[in-house]
Coordinates of C-alpha atoms and ligand atoms in Angstrom, one line a residue:
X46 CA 93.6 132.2 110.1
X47 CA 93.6 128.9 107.6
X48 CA 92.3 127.0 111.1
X49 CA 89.7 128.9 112.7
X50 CA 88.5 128.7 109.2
X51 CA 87.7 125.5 109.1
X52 CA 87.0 125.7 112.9
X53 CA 84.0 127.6 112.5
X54 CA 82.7 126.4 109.7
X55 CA 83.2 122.7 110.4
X56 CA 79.4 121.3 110.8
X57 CA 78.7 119.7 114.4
X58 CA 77.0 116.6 112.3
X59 CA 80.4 115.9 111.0
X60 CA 81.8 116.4 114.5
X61 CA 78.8 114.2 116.1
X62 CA 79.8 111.2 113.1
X63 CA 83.2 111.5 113.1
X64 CA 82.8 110.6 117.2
X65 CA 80.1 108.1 116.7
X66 CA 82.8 105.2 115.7
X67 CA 85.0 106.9 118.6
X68 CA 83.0 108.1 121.8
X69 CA 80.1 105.3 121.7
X70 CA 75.9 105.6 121.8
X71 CA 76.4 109.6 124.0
X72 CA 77.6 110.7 120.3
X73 CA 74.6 110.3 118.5
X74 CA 71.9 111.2 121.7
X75 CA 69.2 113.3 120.9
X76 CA 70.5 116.0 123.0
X77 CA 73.7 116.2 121.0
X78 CA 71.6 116.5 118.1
X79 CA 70.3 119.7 119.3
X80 CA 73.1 121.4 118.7
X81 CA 73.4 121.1 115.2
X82 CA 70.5 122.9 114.4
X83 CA 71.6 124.8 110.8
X84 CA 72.7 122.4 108.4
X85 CA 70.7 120.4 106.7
X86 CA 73.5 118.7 106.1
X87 CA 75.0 115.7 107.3
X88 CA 78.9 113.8 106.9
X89 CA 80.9 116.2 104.9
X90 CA 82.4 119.2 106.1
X91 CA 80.6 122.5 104.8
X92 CA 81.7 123.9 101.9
X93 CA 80.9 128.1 100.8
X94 CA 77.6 127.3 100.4
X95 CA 75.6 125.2 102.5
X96 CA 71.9 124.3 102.8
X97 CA 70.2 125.5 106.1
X98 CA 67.6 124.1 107.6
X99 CA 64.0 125.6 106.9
X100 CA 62.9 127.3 110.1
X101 CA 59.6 126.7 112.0
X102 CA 57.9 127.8 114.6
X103 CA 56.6 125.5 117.3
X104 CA 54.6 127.3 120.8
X105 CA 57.1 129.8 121.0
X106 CA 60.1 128.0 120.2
X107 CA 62.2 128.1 116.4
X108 CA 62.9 124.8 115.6
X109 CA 64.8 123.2 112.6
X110 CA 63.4 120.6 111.0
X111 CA 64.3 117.5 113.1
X112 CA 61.9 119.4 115.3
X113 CA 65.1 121.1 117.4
X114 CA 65.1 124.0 118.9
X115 CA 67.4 127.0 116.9
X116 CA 68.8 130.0 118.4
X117 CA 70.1 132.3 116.1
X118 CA 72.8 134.5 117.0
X119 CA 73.4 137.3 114.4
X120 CA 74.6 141.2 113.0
X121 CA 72.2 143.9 111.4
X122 CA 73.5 145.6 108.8
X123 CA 73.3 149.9 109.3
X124 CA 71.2 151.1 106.9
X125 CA 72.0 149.8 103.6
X126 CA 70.9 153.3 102.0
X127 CA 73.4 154.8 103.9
X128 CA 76.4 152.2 104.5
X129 CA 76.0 150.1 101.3
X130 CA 79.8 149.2 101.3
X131 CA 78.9 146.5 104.3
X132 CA 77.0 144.5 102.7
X133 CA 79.8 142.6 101.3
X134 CA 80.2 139.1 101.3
X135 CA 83.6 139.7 102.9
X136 CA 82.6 141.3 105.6
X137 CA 79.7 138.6 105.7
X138 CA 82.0 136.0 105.5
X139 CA 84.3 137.7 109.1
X140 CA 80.9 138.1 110.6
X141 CA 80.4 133.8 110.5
X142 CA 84.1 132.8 110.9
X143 CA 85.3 134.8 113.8
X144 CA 82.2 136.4 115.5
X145 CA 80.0 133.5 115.3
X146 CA 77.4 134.8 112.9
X147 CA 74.0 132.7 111.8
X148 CA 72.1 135.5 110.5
X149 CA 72.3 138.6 108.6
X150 CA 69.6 141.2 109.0
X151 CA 69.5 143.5 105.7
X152 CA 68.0 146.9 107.2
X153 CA 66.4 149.0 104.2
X154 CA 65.3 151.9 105.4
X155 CA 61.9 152.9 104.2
X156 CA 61.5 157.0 105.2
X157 CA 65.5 158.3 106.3
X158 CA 67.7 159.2 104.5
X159 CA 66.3 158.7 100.9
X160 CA 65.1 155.5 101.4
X161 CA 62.7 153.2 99.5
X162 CA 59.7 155.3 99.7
X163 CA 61.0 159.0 100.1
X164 CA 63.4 159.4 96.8
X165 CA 65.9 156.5 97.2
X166 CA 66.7 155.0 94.0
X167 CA 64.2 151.3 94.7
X168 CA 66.3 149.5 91.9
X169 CA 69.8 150.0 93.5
X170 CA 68.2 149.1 96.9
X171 CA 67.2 145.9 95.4
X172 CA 70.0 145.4 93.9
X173 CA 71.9 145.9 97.5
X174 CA 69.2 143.5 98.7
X175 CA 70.2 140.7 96.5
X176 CA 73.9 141.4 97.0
X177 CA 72.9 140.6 100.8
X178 CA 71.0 137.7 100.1
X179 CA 73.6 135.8 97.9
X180 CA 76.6 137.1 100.2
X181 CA 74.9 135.6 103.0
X182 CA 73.7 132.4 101.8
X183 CA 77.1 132.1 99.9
X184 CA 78.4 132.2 103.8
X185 CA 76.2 129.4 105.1
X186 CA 73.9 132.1 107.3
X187 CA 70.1 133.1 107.3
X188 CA 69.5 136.3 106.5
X189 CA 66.1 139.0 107.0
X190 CA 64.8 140.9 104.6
X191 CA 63.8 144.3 107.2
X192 CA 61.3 146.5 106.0
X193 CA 63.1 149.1 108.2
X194 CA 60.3 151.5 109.1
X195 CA 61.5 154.0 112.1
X196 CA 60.7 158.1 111.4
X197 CA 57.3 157.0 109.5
X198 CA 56.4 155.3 113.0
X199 CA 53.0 153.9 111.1
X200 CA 53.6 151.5 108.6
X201 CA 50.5 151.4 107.2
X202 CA 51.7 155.2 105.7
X203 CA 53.5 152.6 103.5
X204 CA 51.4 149.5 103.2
X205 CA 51.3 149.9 99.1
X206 CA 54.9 150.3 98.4
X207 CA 55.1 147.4 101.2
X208 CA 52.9 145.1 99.8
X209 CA 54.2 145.6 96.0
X210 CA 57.9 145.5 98.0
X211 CA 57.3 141.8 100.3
X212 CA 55.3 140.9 96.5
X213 CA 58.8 140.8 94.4
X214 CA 61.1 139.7 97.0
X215 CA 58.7 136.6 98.2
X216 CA 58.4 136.0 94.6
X217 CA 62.3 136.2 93.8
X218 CA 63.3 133.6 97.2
X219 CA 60.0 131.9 97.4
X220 CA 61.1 128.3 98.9
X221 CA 64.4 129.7 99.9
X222 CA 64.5 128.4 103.3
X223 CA 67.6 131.2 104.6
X224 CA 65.7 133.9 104.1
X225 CA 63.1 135.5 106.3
X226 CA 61.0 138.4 106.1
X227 CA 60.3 141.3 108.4
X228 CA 57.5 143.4 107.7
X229 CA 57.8 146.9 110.0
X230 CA 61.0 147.6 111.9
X231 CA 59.7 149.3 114.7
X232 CA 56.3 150.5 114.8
X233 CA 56.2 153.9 116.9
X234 CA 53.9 157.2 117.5
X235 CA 51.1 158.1 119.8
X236 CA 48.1 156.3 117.3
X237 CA 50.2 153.7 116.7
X238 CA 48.8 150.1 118.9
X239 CA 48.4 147.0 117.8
X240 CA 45.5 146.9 115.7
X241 CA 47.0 149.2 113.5
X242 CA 50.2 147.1 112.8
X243 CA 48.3 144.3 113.2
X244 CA 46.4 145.1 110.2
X245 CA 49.2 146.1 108.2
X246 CA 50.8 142.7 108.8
X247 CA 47.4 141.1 107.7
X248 CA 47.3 142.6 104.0
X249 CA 51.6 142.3 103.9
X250 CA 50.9 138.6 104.9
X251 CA 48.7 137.9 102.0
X252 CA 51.2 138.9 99.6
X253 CA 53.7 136.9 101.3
X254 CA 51.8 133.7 101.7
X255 CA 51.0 133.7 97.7
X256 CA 54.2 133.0 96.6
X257 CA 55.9 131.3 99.6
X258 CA 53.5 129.5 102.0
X259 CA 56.3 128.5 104.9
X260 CA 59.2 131.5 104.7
X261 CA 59.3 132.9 108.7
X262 CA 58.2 136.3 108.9
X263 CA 59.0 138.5 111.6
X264 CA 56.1 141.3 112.5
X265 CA 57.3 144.2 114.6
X266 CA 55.5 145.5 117.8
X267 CA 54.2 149.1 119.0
X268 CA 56.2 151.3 121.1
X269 CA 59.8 150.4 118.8
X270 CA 58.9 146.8 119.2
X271 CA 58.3 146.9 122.9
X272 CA 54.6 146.0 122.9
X273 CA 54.8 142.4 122.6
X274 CA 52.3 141.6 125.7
X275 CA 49.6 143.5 123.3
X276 CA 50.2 141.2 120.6
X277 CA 50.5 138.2 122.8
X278 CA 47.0 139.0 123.9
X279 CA 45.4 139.3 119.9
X280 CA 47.5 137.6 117.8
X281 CA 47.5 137.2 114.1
X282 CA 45.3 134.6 112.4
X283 CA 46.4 132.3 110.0
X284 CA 49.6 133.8 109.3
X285 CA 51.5 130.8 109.3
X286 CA 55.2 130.5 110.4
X287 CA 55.6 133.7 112.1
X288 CA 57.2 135.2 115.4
X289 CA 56.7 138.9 116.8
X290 CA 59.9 140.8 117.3
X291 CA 61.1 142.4 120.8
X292 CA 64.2 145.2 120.4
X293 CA 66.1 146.7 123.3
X294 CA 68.7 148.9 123.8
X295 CA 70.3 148.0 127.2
X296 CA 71.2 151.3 128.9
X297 CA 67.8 152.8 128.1
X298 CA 65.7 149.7 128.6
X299 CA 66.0 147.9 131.9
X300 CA 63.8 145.5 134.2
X301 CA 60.1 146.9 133.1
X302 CA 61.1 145.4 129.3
X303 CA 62.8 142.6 130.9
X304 CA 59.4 141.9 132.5
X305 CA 57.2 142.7 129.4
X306 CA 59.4 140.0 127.5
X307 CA 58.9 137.3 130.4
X308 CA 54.9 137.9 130.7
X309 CA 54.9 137.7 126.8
X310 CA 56.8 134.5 127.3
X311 CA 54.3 133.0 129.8
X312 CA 51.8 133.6 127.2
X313 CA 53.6 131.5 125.1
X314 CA 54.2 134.0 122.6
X315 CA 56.7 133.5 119.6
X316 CA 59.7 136.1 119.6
X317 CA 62.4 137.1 117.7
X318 CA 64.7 139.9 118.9
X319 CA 65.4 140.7 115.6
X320 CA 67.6 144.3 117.2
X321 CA 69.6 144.7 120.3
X322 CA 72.4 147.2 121.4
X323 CA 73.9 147.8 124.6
X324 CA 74.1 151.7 124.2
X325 CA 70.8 154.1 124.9
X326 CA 68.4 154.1 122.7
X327 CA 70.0 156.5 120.5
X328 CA 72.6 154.0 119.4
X329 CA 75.3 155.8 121.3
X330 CA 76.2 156.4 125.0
X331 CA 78.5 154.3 127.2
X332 CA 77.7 150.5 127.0
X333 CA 75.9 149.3 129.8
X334 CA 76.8 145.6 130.5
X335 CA 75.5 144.7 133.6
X336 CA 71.9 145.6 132.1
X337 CA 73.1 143.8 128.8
X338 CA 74.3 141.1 130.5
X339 CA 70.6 140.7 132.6
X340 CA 69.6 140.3 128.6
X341 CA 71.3 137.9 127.0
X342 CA 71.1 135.7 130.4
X343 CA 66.8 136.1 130.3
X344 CA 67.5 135.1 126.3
X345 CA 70.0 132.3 126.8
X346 CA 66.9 131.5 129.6
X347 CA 64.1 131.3 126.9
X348 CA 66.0 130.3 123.9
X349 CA 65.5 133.5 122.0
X350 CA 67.3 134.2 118.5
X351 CA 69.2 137.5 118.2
X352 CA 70.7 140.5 115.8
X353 CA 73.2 143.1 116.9
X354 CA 73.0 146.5 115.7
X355 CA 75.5 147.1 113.8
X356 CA 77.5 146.3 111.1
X357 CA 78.9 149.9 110.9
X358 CA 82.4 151.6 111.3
X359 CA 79.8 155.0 112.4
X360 CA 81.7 156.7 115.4
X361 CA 79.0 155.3 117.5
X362 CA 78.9 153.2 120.3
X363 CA 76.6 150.7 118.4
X364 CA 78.9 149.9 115.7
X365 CA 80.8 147.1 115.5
X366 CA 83.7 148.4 113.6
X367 CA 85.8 151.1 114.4
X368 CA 85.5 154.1 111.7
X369 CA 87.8 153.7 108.6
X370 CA 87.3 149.3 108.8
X371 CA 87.8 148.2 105.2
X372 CA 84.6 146.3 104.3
X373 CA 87.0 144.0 102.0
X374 CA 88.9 143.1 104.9
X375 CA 88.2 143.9 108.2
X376 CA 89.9 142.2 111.1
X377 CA 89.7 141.6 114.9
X378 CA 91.7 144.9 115.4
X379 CA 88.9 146.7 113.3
X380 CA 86.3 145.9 116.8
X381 CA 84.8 148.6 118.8
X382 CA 84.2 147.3 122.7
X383 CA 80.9 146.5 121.6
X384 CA 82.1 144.1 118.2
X385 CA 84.8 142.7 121.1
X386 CA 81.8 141.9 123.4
X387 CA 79.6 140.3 120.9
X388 CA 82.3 138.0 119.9
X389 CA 83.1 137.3 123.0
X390 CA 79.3 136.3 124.1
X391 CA 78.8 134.7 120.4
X392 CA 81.5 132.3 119.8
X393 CA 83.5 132.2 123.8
X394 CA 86.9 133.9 122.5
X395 CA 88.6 136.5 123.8
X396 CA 89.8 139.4 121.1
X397 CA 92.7 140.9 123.0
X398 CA 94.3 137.5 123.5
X399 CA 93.7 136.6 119.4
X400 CA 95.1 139.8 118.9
X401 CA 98.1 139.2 120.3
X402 CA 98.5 135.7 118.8
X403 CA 97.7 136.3 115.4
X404 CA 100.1 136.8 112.5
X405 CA 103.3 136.4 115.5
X406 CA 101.9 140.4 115.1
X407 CA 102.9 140.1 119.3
X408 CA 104.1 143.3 120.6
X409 CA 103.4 142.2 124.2
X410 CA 105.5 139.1 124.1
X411 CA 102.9 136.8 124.7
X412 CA 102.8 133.8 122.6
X413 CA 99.9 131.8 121.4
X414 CA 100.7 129.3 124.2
X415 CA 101.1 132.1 127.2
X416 CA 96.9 131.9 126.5
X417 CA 96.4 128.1 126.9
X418 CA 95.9 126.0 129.4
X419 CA 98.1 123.8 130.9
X420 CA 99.5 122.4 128.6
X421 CA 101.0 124.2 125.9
X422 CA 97.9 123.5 123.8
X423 CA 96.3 126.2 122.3
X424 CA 92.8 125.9 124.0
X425 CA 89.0 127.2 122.1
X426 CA 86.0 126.8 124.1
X427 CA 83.0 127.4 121.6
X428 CA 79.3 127.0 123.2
X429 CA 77.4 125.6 120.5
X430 CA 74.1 125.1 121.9
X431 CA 71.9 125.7 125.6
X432 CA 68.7 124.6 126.5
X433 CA 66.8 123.9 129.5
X434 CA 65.4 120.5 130.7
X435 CA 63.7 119.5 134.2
X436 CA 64.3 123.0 135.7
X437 CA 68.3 122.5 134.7
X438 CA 70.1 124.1 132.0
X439 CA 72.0 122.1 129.9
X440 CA 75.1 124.1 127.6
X441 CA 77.2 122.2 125.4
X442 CA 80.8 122.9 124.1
X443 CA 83.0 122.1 121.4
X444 CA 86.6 122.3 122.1
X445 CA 89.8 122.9 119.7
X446 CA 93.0 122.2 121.3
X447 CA 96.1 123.4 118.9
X448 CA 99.7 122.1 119.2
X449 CA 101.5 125.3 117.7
X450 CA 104.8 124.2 118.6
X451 CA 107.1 121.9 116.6
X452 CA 107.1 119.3 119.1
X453 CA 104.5 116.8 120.0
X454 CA 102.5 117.3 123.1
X455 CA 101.4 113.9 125.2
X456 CA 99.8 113.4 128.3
X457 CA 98.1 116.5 128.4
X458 CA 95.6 118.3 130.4
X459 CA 93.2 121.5 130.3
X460 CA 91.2 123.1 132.7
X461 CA 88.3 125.0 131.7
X462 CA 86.2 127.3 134.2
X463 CA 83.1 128.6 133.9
X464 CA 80.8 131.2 136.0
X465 CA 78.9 128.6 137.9
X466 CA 78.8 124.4 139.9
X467 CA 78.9 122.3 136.9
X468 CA 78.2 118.7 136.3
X469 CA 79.2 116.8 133.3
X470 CA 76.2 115.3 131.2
X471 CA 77.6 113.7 128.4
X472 CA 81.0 113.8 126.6
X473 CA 83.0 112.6 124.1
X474 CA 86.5 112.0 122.4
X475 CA 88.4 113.0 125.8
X476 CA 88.1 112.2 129.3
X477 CA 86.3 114.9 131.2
X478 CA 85.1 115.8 135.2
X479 CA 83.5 118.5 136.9
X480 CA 84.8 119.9 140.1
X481 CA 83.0 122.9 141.6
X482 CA 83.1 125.6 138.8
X483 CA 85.8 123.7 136.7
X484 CA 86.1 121.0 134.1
X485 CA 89.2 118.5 133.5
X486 CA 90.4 117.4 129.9
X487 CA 92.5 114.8 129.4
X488 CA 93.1 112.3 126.4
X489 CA 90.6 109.4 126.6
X490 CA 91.2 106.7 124.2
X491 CA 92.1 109.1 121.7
X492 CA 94.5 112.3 121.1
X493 CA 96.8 110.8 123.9
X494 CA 99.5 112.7 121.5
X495 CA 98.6 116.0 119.4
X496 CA 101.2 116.2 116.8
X497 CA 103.0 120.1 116.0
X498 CA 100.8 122.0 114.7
X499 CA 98.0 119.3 114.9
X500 CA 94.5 120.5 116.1
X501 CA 91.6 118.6 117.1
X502 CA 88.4 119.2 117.0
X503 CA 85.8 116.3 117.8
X504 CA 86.0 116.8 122.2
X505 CA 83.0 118.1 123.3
X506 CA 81.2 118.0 126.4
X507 CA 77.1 119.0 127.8
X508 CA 76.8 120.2 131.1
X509 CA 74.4 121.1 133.3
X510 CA 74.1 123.9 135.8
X511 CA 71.0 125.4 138.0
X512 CA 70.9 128.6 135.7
X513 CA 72.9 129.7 132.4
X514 CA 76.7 129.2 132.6
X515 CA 79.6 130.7 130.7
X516 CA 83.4 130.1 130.6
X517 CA 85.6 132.5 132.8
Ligands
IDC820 C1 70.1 154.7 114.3 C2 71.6 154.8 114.0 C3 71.9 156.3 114.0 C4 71.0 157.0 113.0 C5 69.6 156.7 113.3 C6 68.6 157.3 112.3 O1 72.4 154.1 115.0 O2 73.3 156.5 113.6 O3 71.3 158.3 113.0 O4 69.3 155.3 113.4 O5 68.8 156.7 111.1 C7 66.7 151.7 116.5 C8 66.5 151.7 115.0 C9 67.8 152.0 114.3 C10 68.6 153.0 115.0 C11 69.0 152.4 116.4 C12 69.9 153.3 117.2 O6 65.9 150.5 114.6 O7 67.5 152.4 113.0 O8 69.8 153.3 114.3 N1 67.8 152.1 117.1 O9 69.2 154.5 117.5 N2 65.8 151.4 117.4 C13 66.3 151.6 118.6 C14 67.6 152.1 118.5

């Protein structure tokens, strides 16, 4: 566990220096820069707490601030008025090391289930709220403050206790640059179109800009945040750093939303999908993938942030963690399909096989090396970054190969494949080819022998590929 500790925490700058000396002028290319969009740190590995980058928006892109484009990839929280016990900086702290975690959506409800304008108790709501904040800034991830409107469908019903709300919290974080505000979950009900929520975000806005001119704020859409071609077509005014969200639920919502979200894009409109489940609309139903899949592929396309709903052990197909799943210390065998599938499209590794390798815990016999490659290594593909360039898509990976053995391993070799014809843009610390849909890693000038129980972490490689491309 000590290893894919440091794994995932370990900052790609650091990676990105620690190869500049090694792997020559590809290291420090602007392109590799890209992926290092969260720390605003640079040289020393990250510690608990870490500074991210201030976010801001640029067209329709979030960008750090070298100017490079960020994708978030994140977990919401199920209510906090009725699942407190998760937000928990241990749970926080799983959520970034093993199911690759940047942001942390804190969903206070405002109207079920006593929330914080129908008899919920506003100073322990706060109180949970700050828990959040600190737990996940103490865990090097963003995190949204979400005014989680849903049965009062018109959040101008609201708009006081919002205002007086967005008014403490802006004033408590102002210049925090982790934490981002979203003003109306999902805005919903016959009356309810954009002019209405668009003025409700206009007098929320004011309160926000006087105490923090640059946080990002999120402002929801009509329809449960599926209107986002209306708001493309009259946006907000002077509202600074701000992006309209987009949620969808993958068996209920299929190519018509898929549509709405590309139009919305040609327009050159600013979004965050701030919610996303693979279930109906409900939160529960079988998952469907194939739609879910047609998703995350048009978001990979774009270079759209994104929060999972959610951080719950609710016997519901949107929850994350089975029921029972100690907040304190949950685990991999704690998933549901749907926590196995986000970390799967989130950080590239496969649950059942870490499963079976962690702790020696191995009823099936397998070892930790039955999973690798060829070579006895241990091998962790982690995609750390996509974007698209001259009609091409460009995806860059950070490997980890891990000698658990006692002996030392020489002249190895992996093979990698992925969904799709690659070529090899740039690479370092190894020498790496393409062939058809797979790459070749062997020692370059460096790692020609990885010592027992050595792991190295500086290879990486960028390819390229006609459309988005994943490992197999
Ligand atoms: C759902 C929960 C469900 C709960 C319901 C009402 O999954 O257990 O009974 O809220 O509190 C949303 C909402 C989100 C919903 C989720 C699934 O933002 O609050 O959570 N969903 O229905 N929009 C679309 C789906």
């Amino acid at each position: 566990m000590k290893h894919l500790r440091i794994i995932a925490s370990f900052p790609l700058a650091a990676a990105l220096c620690a190869c500049a000396s090694a792997a020559g002028p590809q290291a420090g290319d602007a392109k590799a820069a890209q992926s290092e969009p969260l720390n605003d740190t640079t040289g020393e590995p990250e510690t608990e707490s870490v500074t991210l980058s201030p976010l801001h928006v640029n067209g329709p892109q979030l960008m750090d601030n070298r100017n490079q484009p960020v994708v978030l990839h994140g977990y919401s929280t199920f209510g906090i008025n009725y699942k407190p016990e998760y937000v928990n900086e241990n749970t926080f702290r799983f959520l970034k090391e093993e199911m690759g975690s940047q942001v942390i959506r804190l969903a206070m409800y405002t109207a079920d289930n006593n929330g914080y304008c129908t008899g919920g108790d506003q100073e322990q709501l706060e109180g949970l709220i700050d828990k959040g904040v600190q737990a996940a800034v103490a865990t090097g991830q963003y995190v949204i403050i979400d005014w989680h409107i849903l049965s009062d469908g018109n959040p101008a019903q609201y708009q006081d206790q919002a205002r007086a709300f967005f008014q403490k919290v802006t004033r408590k974080y102002a210049g925090n640059p982790a934490v981002i505000y979203e003003l109306c979950n999902e805005p919903n009900g016959r009356d309810v179109k954009w002019p209405v929520v668009k003025s409700y975000a206009e007098a929320v806005i004011q309160e926000i800009r006087a105490n923090d001119k640059n946080a990002l704020i999120l402002v929801g859409t009509p329809q449960w945040d599926q209107a986002e071609t209306e708001a493309g077509k009259d946006l907000l005014k002077d509202a600074g750093n701000m992006m309209y969200t987009v949620h969808f639920y993958a068996a209920t919502h299929k190519d018509q939303q898929r549509q709405d979200l590309s139009t919305a894009y040609d327009q050159k409109l600013p979004m965050f999908v701030s919610e996303f489940g693979f279930t109906e609309a409900s939160g529960n139903g079988a998952l469907d993938e194939q739609s879910g899949q047609a998703w995350i592929d048009l978001l990979d396309q774009v270079g759209i942030s994104r929060v999972a709903w959610a951080i719950s052990d609710k016997d519901e197909a949107s929850s994350i963690f089975k029921p029972g799943t100690d907040p304190d210390s949950p685990s991999l065998s704690d998933l549901t399909e749907w926590g196995q599938w986000l970390r799967q499209v989130y950080t590239g590794k496969d649950t059942d096989d870490e499963k079976d390798s962690q702790g020696n815990a191995d009823s099936s016999g397998k070892t930790a090396d039955a999973k690798s490659g060829d070579s006895g290594l241990e091998a962790t593909l982690k995609q750390s970054n996509t974007w698209n360039s001259d009609g091409m898509t460009f995806t860059q990976f950070d490997l980890t190969l891990t000698n658990h053995s006692d002996q030392p391993v020489t002249d190895w070799s992996e093979t990698l494949n992925f969904t799709k014809d690659v070529t090899i843009d740039q690479s370092w610390n190894g020498d790496i080819s393409a062939s058809g849909r797979s790459v070749t890693v062997k020692p370059g000038q460096y790692h020609a022998t990885i010592q027992a129980g050595e792991s190295v972490k500086d290879i990486g490689f960028i390819v390229k590929s006609d459309d988005v491309v994943k490992q197999k």
